[in-house]
PDB file of C-alpha atoms in Angstrom:
ATOM      1  CA  UNK A   1     -13.578 -10.677  -9.081  1.00 95.00           C
ATOM      2  CA  UNK A   2     -10.670  -9.990  -6.988  1.00 96.00           C
ATOM      3  CA  UNK A   3      -8.921  -6.721  -7.765  1.00 95.00           C
ATOM      4  CA  UNK A   4      -5.715  -5.041  -6.521  1.00 93.00           C
ATOM      5  CA  UNK A   5      -6.069  -1.269  -6.470  1.00 92.00           C
ATOM      6  CA  UNK A   6      -2.796   0.640  -6.540  1.00 89.00           C
ATOM      7  CA  UNK A   7      -2.403   4.497  -5.764  1.00 88.00           C
ATOM      8  CA  UNK A   8       0.024   6.837  -4.499  1.00 83.00           C
ATOM      9  CA  UNK A   9      -1.919   9.397  -2.232  1.00 80.00           C
ATOM     10  CA  UNK A  10      -0.141  12.618  -2.443  1.00 72.00           C
ATOM     11  CA  UNK A  11      -0.869  16.284  -0.958  1.00 63.00           C
ATOM     12  CA  UNK A  12      -2.835  14.873   2.177  1.00 61.00           C
ATOM     13  CA  UNK A  13      -3.181  18.526   3.402  1.00 63.00           C
ATOM     14  CA  UNK A  14      -5.181  19.501   0.050  1.00 64.00           C
ATOM     15  CA  UNK A  15      -6.344  16.153  -1.402  1.00 64.00           C
ATOM     16  CA  UNK A  16      -6.674  15.898  -5.020  1.00 74.00           C
ATOM     17  CA  UNK A  17      -9.434  15.054  -7.035  1.00 82.00           C
ATOM     18  CA  UNK A  18      -7.547  11.980  -8.087  1.00 85.00           C
ATOM     19  CA  UNK A  19      -7.283  10.881  -4.559  1.00 85.00           C
ATOM     20  CA  UNK A  20     -10.830  10.858  -4.101  1.00 87.00           C
ATOM     21  CA  UNK A  21     -11.856   9.314  -7.246  1.00 91.00           C
ATOM     22  CA  UNK A  22      -9.668   6.378  -6.220  1.00 91.00           C
ATOM     23  CA  UNK A  23     -11.577   6.076  -3.033  1.00 92.00           C
ATOM     24  CA  UNK A  24     -15.000   6.356  -4.885  1.00 95.00           C
ATOM     25  CA  UNK A  25     -13.769   3.425  -7.458  1.00 95.00           C
ATOM     26  CA  UNK A  26     -13.001   1.108  -4.413  1.00 96.00           C
ATOM     27  CA  UNK A  27     -16.371   1.758  -2.919  1.00 97.00           C
ATOM     28  CA  UNK A  28     -18.031   1.229  -6.309  1.00 97.00           C
ATOM     29  CA  UNK A  29     -16.229  -2.126  -6.707  1.00 96.00           C
ATOM     30  CA  UNK A  30     -17.163  -3.297  -3.471  1.00 97.00           C
ATOM     31  CA  UNK A  31     -20.601  -2.599  -4.061  1.00 98.00           C
ATOM     32  CA  UNK A  32     -20.808  -4.412  -7.280  1.00 97.00           C
ATOM     33  CA  UNK A  33     -19.596  -7.423  -5.565  1.00 97.00           C
ATOM     34  CA  UNK A  34     -15.727  -7.450  -6.054  1.00 97.00           C
ATOM     35  CA  UNK A  35     -13.271  -8.137  -3.416  1.00 96.00           C
ATOM     36  CA  UNK A  36     -10.710  -5.113  -3.539  1.00 96.00           C
ATOM     37  CA  UNK A  37      -7.223  -5.267  -2.067  1.00 94.00           C
ATOM     38  CA  UNK A  38      -6.054  -1.463  -1.783  1.00 91.00           C
ATOM     39  CA  UNK A  39      -2.334  -1.045  -2.078  1.00 88.00           C
ATOM     40  CA  UNK A  40      -2.255   2.675  -1.270  1.00 86.00           C
ATOM     41  CA  UNK A  41       1.096   4.825  -0.448  1.00 80.00           C
ATOM     42  CA  UNK A  42       1.576   8.202   0.841  1.00 76.00           C
ATOM     43  CA  UNK A  43       4.446  10.245  -0.267  1.00 69.00           C
ATOM     44  CA  UNK A  44       3.617  13.581   1.183  1.00 63.00           C
ATOM     45  CA  UNK A  45       5.080  13.086   4.466  1.00 57.00           C
ATOM     46  CA  UNK A  46       8.084  15.253   4.471  1.00 57.00           C
ATOM     47  CA  UNK A  47      11.347  13.474   5.074  1.00 55.00           C
ATOM     48  CA  UNK A  48      13.540  14.829   8.065  1.00 58.00           C
ATOM     49  CA  UNK A  49      16.541  16.893   6.380  1.00 57.00           C
ATOM     50  CA  UNK A  50      18.763  15.198   9.020  1.00 61.00           C
ATOM     51  CA  UNK A  51      18.182  11.839   7.945  1.00 65.00           C
ATOM     52  CA  UNK A  52      20.277  11.378   4.559  1.00 64.00           C
ATOM     53  CA  UNK A  53      19.131   7.563   4.117  1.00 65.00           C
ATOM     54  CA  UNK A  54      15.490   8.610   4.258  1.00 64.00           C
ATOM     55  CA  UNK A  55      16.112  11.407   1.494  1.00 61.00           C
ATOM     56  CA  UNK A  56      17.963   8.863  -0.332  1.00 64.00           C
ATOM     57  CA  UNK A  57      15.373   6.280  -0.233  1.00 65.00           C
ATOM     58  CA  UNK A  58      12.827   8.659  -1.237  1.00 62.00           C
ATOM     59  CA  UNK A  59      14.702   9.732  -4.441  1.00 63.00           C
ATOM     60  CA  UNK A  60      14.870   5.973  -5.238  1.00 62.00           C
ATOM     61  CA  UNK A  61      11.586   4.810  -4.371  1.00 61.00           C
ATOM     62  CA  UNK A  62       9.778   6.009  -7.374  1.00 60.00           C
ATOM     63  CA  UNK A  63      11.930   3.707  -9.521  1.00 63.00           C
ATOM     64  CA  UNK A  64      11.511   0.654  -7.441  1.00 68.00           C
ATOM     65  CA  UNK A  65      10.077   0.391  -3.805  1.00 72.00           C
ATOM     66  CA  UNK A  66      11.018  -2.989  -2.574  1.00 76.00           C
ATOM     67  CA  UNK A  67       8.443  -2.390   0.438  1.00 78.00           C
ATOM     68  CA  UNK A  68       5.563  -1.992  -2.054  1.00 78.00           C
ATOM     69  CA  UNK A  69       6.731  -4.643  -4.255  1.00 82.00           C
ATOM     70  CA  UNK A  70       6.726  -7.094  -1.157  1.00 87.00           C
ATOM     71  CA  UNK A  71       3.351  -6.147  -0.048  1.00 85.00           C
ATOM     72  CA  UNK A  72       1.883  -6.435  -3.677  1.00 86.00           C
ATOM     73  CA  UNK A  73       3.315  -9.607  -4.268  1.00 89.00           C
ATOM     74  CA  UNK A  74       2.403 -11.138  -1.254  1.00 89.00           C
ATOM     75  CA  UNK A  75      -1.333  -9.979  -1.841  1.00 88.00           C
ATOM     76  CA  UNK A  76      -1.350 -11.344  -5.437  1.00 88.00           C
ATOM     77  CA  UNK A  77      -0.022 -14.909  -4.277  1.00 91.00           C
ATOM     78  CA  UNK A  78      -2.375 -15.225  -0.978  1.00 93.00           C
ATOM     79  CA  UNK A  79      -5.463 -13.980  -2.601  1.00 92.00           C
ATOM     80  CA  UNK A  80      -5.025 -15.180  -6.134  1.00 93.00           C
ATOM     81  CA  UNK A  81      -5.863 -11.643  -7.630  1.00 93.00           C
ATOM     82  CA  UNK A  82      -7.616 -11.595 -10.868  1.00 95.00           C
ATOM     83  CA  UNK A  83      -6.744  -7.826 -11.956  1.00 92.00           C
ATOM     84  CA  UNK A  84      -4.704  -4.732 -11.370  1.00 90.00           C
ATOM     85  CA  UNK A  85      -6.148  -1.355 -11.541  1.00 89.00           C
ATOM     86  CA  UNK A  86      -3.066   1.359 -11.147  1.00 87.00           C
ATOM     87  CA  UNK A  87      -4.272   4.690 -10.716  1.00 82.00           C
ATOM     88  CA  UNK A  88      -1.019   6.681 -10.004  1.00 73.00           C
ATOM     89  CA  UNK A  89       2.329   5.471  -8.687  1.00 65.00           C
ATOM     90  CA  UNK A  90       4.456   8.672  -8.606  1.00 58.00           C
TER      91      UNK A  90
END
């Protein structure tokens, strides 16, 4: 089965249990013969306070992130994904 795994990694300096579980789920799926296509986002990177466009983008991205949408859409079409497992996208 071809599975897309989506998750937002946050708190990279002190990883949450949820972050570790996602990585383990990816390993388990692969061990059982599934093809896994991860779409991982990292939102713990601090924007520059001088870059107003980046700050604005960070405010809008939780609602709709065009970059992630394009990546996921491209993967779905290219690999004919069978299922999507979303862990945390906020």
